[in-house]
mmCIF file of C-alpha atoms in Angstrom:
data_model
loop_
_atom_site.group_PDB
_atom_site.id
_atom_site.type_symbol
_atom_site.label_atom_id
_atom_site.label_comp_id
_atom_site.label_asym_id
_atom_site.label_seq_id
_atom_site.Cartn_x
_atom_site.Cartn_y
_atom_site.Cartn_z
ATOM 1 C CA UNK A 98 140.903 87.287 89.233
ATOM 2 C CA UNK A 99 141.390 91.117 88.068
ATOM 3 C CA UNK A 100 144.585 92.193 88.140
ATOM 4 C CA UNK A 101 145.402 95.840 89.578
ATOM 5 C CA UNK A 102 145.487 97.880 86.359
ATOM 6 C CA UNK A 103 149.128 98.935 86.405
ATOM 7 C CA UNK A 104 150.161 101.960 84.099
ATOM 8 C CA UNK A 105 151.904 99.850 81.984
ATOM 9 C CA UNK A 106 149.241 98.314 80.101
ATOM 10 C CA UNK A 107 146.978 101.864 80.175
ATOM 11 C CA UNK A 108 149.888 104.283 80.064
ATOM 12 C CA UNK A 109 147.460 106.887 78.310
ATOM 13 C CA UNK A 110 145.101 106.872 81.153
ATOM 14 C CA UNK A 111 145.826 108.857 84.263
ATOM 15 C CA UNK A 112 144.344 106.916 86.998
ATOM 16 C CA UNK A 113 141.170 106.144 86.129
ATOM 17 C CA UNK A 114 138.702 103.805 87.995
ATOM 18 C CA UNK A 115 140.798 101.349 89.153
ATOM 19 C CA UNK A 116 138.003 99.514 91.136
ATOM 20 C CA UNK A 117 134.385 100.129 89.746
ATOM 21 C CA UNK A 118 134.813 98.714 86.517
ATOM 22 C CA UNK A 119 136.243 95.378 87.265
ATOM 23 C CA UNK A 120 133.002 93.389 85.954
ATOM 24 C CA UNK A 121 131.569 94.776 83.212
ATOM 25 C CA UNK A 122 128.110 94.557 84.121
ATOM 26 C CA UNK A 123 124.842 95.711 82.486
ATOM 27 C CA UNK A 124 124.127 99.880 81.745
ATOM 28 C CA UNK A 125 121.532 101.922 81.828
ATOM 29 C CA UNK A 126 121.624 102.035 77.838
ATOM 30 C CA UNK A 127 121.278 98.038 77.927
ATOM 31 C CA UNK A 128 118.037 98.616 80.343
ATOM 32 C CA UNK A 129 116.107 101.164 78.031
ATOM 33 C CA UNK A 130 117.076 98.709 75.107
ATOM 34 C CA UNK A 131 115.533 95.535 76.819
ATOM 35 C CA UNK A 132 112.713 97.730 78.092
ATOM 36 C CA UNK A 133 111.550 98.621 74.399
ATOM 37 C CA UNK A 134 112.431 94.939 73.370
ATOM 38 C CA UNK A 135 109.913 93.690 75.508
ATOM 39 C CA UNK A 136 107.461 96.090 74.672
ATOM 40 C CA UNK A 137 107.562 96.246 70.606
ATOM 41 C CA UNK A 138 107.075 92.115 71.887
ATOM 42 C CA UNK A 139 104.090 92.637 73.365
ATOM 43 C CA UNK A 140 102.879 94.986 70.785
ATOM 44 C CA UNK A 141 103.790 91.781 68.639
ATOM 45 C CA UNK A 142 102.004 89.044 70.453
ATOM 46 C CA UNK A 143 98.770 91.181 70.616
ATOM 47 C CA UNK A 144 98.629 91.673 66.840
ATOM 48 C CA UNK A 145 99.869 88.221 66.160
ATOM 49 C CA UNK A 146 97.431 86.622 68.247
ATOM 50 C CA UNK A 147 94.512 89.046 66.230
ATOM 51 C CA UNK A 148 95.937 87.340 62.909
ATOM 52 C CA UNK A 149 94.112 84.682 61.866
ATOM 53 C CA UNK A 150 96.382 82.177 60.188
ATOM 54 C CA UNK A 151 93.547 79.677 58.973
ATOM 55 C CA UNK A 152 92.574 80.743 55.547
ATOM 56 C CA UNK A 153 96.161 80.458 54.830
ATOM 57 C CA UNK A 154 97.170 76.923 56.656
ATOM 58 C CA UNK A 155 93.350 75.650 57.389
ATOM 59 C CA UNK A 156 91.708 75.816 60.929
ATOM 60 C CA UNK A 157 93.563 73.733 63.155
ATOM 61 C CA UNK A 158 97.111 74.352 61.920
ATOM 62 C CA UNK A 159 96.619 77.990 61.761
ATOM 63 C CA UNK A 160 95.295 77.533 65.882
ATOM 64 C CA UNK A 161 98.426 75.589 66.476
ATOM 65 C CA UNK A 162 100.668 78.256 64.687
ATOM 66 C CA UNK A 163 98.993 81.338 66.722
ATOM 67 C CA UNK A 164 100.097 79.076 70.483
ATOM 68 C CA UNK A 165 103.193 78.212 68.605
ATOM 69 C CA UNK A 166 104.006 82.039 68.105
ATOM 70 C CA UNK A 167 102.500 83.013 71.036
ATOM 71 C CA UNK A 168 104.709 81.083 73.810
ATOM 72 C CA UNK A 169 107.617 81.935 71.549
ATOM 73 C CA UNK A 170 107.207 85.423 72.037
ATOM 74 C CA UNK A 171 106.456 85.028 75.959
ATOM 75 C CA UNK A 172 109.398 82.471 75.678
ATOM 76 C CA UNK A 173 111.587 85.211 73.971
ATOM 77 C CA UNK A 174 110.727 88.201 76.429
ATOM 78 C CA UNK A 175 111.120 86.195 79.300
ATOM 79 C CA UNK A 176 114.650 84.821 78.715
ATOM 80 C CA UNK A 177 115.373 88.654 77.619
ATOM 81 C CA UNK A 178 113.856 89.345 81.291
ATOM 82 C CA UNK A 179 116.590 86.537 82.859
ATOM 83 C CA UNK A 180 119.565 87.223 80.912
ATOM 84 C CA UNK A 181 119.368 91.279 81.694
ATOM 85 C CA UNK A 182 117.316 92.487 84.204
ATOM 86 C CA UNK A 183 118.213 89.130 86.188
ATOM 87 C CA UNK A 184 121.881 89.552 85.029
ATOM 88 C CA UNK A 185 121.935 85.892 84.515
ATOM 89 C CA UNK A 186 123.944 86.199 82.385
ATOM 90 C CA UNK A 187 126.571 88.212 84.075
ATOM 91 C CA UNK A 188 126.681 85.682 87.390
ATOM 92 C CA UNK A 189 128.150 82.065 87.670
ATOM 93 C CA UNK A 190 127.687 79.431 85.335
ATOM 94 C CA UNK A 191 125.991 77.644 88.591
ATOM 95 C CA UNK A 192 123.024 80.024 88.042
ATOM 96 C CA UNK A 193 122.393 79.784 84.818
ATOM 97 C CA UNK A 194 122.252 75.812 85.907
ATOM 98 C CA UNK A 195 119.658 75.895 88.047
ATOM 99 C CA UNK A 196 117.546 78.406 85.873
ATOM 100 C CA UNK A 197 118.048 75.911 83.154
ATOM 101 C CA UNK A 198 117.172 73.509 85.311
ATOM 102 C CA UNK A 199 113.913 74.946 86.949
ATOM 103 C CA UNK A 200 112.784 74.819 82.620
ATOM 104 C CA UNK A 201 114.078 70.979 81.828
ATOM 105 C CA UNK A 202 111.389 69.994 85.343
ATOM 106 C CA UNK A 203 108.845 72.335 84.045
ATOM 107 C CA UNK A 204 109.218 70.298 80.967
ATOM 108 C CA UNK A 205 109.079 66.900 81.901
ATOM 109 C CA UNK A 206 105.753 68.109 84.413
ATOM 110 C CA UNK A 207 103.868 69.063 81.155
ATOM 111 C CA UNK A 208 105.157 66.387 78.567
ATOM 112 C CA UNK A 209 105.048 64.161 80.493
ATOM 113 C CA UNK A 210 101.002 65.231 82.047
ATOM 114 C CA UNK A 211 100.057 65.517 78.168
ATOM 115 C CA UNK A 212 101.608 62.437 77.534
ATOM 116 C CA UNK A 213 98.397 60.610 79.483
ATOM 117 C CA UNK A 214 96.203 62.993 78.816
ATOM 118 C CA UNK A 215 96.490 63.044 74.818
ATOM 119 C CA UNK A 216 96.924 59.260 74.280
ATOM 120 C CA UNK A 217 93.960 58.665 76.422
ATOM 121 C CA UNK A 218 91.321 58.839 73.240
ATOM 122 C CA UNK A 219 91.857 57.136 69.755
ATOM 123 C CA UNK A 220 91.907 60.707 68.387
ATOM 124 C CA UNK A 221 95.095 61.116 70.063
ATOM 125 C CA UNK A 222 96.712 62.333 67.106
ATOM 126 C CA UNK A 223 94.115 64.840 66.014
ATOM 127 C CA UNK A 224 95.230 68.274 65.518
ATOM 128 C CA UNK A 225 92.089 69.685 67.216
ATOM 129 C CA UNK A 226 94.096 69.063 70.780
ATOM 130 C CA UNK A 227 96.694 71.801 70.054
ATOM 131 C CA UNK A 228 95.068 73.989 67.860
ATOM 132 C CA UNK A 229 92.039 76.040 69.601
ATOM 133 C CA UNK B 290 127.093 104.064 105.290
ATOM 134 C CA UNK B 291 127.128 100.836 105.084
ATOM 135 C CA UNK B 292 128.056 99.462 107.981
ATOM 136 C CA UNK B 293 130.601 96.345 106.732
ATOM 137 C CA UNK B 294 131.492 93.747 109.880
ATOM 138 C CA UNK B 295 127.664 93.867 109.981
ATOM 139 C CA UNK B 296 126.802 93.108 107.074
ATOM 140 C CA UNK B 297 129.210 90.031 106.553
ATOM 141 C CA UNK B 298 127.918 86.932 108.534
ATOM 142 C CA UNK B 299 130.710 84.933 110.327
ATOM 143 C CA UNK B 300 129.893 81.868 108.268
ATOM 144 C CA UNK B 301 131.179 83.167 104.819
ATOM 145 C CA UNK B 302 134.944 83.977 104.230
ATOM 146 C CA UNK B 303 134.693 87.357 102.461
ATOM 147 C CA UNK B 304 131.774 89.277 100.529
ATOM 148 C CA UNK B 305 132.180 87.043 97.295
ATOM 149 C CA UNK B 306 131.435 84.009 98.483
ATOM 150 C CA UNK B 307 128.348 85.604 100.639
ATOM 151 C CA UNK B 308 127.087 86.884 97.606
ATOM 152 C CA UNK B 309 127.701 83.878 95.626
ATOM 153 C CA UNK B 310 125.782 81.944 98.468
ATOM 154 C CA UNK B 311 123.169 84.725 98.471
ATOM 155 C CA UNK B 312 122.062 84.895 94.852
ATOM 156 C CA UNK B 313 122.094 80.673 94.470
ATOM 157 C CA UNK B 314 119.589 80.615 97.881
ATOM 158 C CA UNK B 315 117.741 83.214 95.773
ATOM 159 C CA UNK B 316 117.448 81.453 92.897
ATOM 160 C CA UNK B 317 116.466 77.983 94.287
ATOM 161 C CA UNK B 318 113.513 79.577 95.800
ATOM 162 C CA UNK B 319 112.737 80.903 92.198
ATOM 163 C CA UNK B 320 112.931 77.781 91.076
ATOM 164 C CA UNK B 321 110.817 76.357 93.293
ATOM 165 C CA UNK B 322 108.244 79.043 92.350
ATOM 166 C CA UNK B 323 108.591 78.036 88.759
ATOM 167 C CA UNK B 324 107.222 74.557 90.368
ATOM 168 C CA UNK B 325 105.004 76.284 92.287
ATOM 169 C CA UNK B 326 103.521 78.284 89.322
ATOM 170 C CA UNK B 327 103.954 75.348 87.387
ATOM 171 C CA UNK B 328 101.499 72.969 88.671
ATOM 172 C CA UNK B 329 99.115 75.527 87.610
ATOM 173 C CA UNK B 330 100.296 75.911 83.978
ATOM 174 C CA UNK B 331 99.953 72.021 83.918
ATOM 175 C CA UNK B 332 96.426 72.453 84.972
ATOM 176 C CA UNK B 333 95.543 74.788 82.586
ATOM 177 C CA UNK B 334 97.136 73.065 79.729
ATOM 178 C CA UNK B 335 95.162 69.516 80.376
ATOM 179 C CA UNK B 336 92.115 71.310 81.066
ATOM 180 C CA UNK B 337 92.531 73.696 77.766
ATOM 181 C CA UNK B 338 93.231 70.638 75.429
ATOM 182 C CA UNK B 339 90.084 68.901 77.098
ATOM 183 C CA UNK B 340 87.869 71.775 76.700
ATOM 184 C CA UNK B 341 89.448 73.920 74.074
ATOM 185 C CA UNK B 342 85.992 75.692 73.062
ATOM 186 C CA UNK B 343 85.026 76.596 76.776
ATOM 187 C CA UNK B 344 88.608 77.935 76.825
ATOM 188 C CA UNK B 345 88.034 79.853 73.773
ATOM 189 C CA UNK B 346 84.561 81.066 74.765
ATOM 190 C CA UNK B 347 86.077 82.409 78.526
ATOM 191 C CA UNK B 348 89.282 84.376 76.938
ATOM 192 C CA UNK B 349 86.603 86.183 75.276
ATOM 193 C CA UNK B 350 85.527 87.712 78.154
ATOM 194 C CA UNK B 351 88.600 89.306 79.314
ATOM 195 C CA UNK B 352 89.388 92.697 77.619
ATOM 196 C CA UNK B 353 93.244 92.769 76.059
ATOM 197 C CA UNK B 354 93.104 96.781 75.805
ATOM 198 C CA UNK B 355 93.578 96.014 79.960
ATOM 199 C CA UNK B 356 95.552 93.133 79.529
ATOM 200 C CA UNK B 357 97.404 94.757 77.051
ATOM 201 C CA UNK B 358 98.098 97.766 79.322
ATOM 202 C CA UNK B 359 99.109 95.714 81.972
ATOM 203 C CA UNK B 360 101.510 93.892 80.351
ATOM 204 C CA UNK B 361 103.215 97.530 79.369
ATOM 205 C CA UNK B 362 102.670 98.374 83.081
ATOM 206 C CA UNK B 363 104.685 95.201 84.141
ATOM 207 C CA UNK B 364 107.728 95.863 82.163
ATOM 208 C CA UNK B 365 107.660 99.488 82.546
ATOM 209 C CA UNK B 366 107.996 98.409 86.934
ATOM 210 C CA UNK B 367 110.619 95.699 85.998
ATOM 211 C CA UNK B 368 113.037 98.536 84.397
ATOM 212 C CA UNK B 369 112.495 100.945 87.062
ATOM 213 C CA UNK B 370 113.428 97.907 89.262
ATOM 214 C CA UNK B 371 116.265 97.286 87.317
ATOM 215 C CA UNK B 372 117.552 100.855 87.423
ATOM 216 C CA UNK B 373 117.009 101.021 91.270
ATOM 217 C CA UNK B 374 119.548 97.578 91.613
ATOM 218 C CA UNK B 375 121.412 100.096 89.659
ATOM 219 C CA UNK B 376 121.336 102.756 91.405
ATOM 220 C CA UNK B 377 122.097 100.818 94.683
ATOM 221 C CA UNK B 378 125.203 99.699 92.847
ATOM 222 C CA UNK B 379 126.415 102.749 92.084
ATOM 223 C CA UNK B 380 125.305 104.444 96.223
ATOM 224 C CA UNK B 381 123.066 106.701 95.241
ATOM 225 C CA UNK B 382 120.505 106.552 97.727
ATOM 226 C CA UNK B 383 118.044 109.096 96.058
ATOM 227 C CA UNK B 384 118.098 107.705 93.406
ATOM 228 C CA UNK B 385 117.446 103.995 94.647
ATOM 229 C CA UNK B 386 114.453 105.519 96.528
ATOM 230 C CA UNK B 387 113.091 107.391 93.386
ATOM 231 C CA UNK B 388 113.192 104.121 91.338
ATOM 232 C CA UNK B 389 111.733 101.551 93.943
ATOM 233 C CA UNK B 390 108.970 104.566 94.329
ATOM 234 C CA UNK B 391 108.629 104.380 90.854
ATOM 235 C CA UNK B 392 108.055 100.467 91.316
ATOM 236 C CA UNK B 393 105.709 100.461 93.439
ATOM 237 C CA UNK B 394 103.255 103.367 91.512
ATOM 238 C CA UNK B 395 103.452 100.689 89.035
ATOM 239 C CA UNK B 396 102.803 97.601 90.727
ATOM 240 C CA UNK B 397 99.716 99.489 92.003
ATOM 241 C CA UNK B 398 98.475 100.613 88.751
ATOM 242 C CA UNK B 399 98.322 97.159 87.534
ATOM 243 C CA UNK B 400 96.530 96.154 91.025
ATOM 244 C CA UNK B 401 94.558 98.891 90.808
ATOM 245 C CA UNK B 402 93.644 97.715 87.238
ATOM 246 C CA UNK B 403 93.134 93.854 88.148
ATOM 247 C CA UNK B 404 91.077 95.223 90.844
ATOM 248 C CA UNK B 405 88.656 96.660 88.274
ATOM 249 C CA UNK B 406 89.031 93.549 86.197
ATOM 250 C CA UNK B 407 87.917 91.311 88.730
ATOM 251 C CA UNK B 408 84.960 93.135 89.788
ATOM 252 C CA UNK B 409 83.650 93.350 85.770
ATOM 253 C CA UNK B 410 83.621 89.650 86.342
ATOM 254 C CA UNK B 411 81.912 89.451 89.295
ATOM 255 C CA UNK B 412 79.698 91.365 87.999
ATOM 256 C CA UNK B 413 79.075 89.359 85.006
ATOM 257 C CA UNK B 414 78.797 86.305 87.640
ATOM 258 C CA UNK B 415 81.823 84.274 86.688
ATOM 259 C CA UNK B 416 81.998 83.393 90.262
ATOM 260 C CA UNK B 417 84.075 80.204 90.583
ATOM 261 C CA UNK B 418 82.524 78.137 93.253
ATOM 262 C CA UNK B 419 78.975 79.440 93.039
ATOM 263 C CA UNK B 420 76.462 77.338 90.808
ATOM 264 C CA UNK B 421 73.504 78.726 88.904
ATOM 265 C CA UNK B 422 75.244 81.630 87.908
ATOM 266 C CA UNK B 423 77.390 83.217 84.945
ATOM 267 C CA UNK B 424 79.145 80.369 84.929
ATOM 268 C CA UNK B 425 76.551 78.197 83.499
ATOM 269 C CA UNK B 426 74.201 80.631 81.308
ATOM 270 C CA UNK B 427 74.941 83.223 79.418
ATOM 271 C CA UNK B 428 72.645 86.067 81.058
ATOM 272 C CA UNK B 429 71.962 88.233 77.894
ATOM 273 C CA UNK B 430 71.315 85.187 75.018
ATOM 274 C CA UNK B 431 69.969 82.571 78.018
ATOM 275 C CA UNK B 432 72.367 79.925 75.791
ATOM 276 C CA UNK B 433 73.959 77.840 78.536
ATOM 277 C CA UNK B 434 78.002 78.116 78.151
ATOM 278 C CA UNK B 435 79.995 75.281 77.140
ATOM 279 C CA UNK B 436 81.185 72.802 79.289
ATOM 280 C CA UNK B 437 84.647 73.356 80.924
ATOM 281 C CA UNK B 438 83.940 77.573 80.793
ATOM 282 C CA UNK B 439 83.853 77.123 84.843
ATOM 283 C CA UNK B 440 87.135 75.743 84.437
ATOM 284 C CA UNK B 441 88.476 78.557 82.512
ATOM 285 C CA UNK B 442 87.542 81.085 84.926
ATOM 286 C CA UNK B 443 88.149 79.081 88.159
ATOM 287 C CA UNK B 444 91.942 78.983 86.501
ATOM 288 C CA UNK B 445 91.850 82.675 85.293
ATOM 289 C CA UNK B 446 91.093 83.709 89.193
ATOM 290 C CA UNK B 447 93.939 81.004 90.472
ATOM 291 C CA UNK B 448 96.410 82.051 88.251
ATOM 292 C CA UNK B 449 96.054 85.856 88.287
ATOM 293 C CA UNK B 450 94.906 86.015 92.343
ATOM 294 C CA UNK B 451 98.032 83.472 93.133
ATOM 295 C CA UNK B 452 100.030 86.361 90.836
ATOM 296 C CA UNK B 453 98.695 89.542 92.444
ATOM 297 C CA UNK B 454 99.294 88.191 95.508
ATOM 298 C CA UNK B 455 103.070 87.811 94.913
ATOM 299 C CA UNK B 456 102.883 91.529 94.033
ATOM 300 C CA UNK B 457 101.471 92.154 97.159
ATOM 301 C CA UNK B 458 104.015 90.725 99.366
ATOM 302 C CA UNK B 459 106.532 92.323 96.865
ATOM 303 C CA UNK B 460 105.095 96.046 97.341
ATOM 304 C CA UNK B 461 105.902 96.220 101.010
ATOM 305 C CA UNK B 462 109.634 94.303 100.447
ATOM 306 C CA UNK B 463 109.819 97.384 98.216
ATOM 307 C CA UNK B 464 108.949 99.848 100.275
ATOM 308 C CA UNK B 465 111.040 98.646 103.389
ATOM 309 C CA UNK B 466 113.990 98.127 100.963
ATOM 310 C CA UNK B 467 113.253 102.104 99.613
ATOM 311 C CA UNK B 468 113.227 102.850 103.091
ATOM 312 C CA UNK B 469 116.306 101.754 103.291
ATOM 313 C CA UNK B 470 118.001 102.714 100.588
ATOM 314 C CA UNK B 471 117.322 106.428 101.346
ATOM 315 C CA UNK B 472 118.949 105.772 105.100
ATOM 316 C CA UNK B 473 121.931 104.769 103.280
ATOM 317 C CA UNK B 474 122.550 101.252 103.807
ATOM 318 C CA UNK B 475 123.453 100.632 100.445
ATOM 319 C CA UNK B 476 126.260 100.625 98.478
ATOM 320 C CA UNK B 477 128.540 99.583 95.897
ATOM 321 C CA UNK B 478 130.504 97.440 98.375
ATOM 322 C CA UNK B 479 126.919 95.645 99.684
ATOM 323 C CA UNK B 480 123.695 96.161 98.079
ATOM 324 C CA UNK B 481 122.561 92.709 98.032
ATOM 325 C CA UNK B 482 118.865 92.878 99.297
ATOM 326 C CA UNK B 483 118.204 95.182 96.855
ATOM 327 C CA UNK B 484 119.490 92.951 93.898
ATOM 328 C CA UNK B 485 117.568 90.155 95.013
ATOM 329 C CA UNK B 486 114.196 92.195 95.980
ATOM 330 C CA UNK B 487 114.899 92.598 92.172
ATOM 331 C CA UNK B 488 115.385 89.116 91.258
ATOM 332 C CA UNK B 489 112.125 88.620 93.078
ATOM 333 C CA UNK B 490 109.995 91.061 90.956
ATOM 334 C CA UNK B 491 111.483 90.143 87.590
ATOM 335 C CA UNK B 492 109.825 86.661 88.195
ATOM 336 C CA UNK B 493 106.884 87.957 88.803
ATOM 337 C CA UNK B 494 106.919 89.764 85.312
ATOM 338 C CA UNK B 495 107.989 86.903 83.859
ATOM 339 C CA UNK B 496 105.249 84.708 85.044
ATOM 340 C CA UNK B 497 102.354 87.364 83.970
ATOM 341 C CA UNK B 498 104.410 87.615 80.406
ATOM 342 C CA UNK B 499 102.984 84.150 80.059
ATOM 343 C CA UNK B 500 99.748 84.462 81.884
ATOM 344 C CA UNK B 501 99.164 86.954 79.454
ATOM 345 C CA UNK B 502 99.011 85.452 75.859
ATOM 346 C CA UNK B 503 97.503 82.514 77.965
ATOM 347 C CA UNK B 504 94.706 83.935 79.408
ATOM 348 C CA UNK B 505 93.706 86.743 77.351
ATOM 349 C CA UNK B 506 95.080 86.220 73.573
ATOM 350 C CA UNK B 507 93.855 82.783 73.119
ATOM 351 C CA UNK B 508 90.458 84.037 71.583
ATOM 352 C CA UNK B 509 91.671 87.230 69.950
ATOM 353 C CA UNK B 510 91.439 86.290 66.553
#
């Protein structure tokens, strides 16, 4: 895979680091910066979830919009959580196939639940379901 | 140092294919815990769009100033985490010790702060399991409590005990792994347990990130 550096191809560099650096993994830098990503994004959820969106889109659309922004925020942080701290996204593609995976069967377990469980009234179409 | 015939089983040709093996065995357990948590999450999603009121009424009762906090706790344990795989990568066993250390203060503060959670609602009787008590009337306005609020905090103390105790197998992996570290087993050739003690407590992180917004946002506004 990684070829010995010869001096060749870094002729202004006097020996340095031939091994360390093969795979250029995550820093410290990228840390801090997912570390206050995740925080300004809970600072974000908390204020979003105090917002009350139903003057603006009426009472049960404004519920479904504070879950919608909610779990996209928790969806958000946690795939920040996988890529870097997890360094998913520095390992084989095999990985990131069975994370992917592990969130297709998590899925079908809930669409597939909800799928009984909302079509099981006449008001399966009613808004109220999602929204509170 | 790291002592390297040992710590290359016979079965695997060389160190990248160990660690290849390693870190897919890893993972497949974390999926499985995804399926694990996941029945769970299922539960609480049927039971929330049955009873979305009694849901409502029982987020309430949780505070999201502690919540809140640890959340902030979490991810502040998950970077030190990060920076002791880190540190292991890079031998420096002080340093690995000083960060998993770090870890584990954290962990505890949030355990330490669940603790105190839990015992507020005890306190208030939302007792899953007990009848006749919190759970059914409200003690200061004698108004019974809707239908389904049982539910809601027979899943908050399922989901959050089933969590905590995850951390508390993961506080003594830490420890021994800290341990460890500061004898100098690690090091930029082999550091493996370390990595995957950390793979280990990110998903724990990641499954309060949702528990979170779940449990204690849904009646904020």
């Amino acid at each position: 895979m990684s070829a010995p550096a010869s001096p060749a191809m870094h002729p202004a560099e006097p020996h340095a680091e031939p091994h360390h650096e093969e795979h250029h993994g995550p820093t410290v830098k990228m840390y801090f910066a997912i570390f206050f990503a995740l925080a300004i994004l809970t600072v974000v959820t908390v204020l979003a979830a105090m917002f009350d969106f139903a003057p603006m889109l009426g009472k049960e659309m404004g519920g479904f919009v504070n879950n919608l922004v909610a779990l996209g925020i928790a969806c958000t942080k946690a795939a920040l959580v996988v890529l870097f701290f997890m360094h998913v996204k520095y390992e084989n593609k095999l990985v990131g196939l069975a994370v992917v995976a592990s969130v297709i069967w998590l899925a079908f377990l809930i669409l597939i639940t909800m799928s009984d469980y909302l079509t099981r009234t006449p008001a399966w179409a009613d808004w109220k379901l999602f929204s509170r | 140092m790291a002592n390297l015939a040992a710590s290359l089983q016979h079965h695997f040709a060389d160190f990248k294919q160990q660690k290849e093996s390693v870190v897919l065995g890893m993972w497949s357990f974390l999926v499985q815990e995804v399926m694990f948590f996941g029945g769970l999450f299922v539960t609480y999603v049927v039971y929330r769009s049955q009873y979305p009121d009694a849901f409502h009424e029982g987020a309430m009762q949780l505070s999201s100033v502690l919540g809140g906090f640890n959340t902030i706790v979490l991810i502040c344990s998950s970077l030190t985490m990060a920076m002791a795989v880190h540190a292991a990568s890079k031998g420096n066993r002080g340093a690995i010790a000083f960060w998993l250390v770090l870890t584990i203060v954290f962990g505890s503060i949030f355990l330490g702060v669940k603790v105190v959670e839990y015992k507020e609602k005890f306190d208030h009787g939302f007792i899953p399991g007990i009848a006749d008590h919190g759970l059914r009337v409200n003690h200061e306005t004698h108004q019974p409590r809707p239908t389904g609020f049982a539910l809601y905090f027979g899943l908050y103390f399922a989901m959050t005990g089933l969590h905590a105790i995850h951390m508390l197998i993961g506080i003594p992996i830490l420890a021994i792994i800290a341990i460890n570290g500061l004898r100098g087993k690690y090091g930029p050739e082999y550091y493996t347990p370390v990595e995957m003690t950390g793979l280990y407590w990110h998903f724990v992180d990641i499954v309060w990130i949702f528990l979170f917004p779940l449990l204690y946002l849904i009646g904020a506004h």
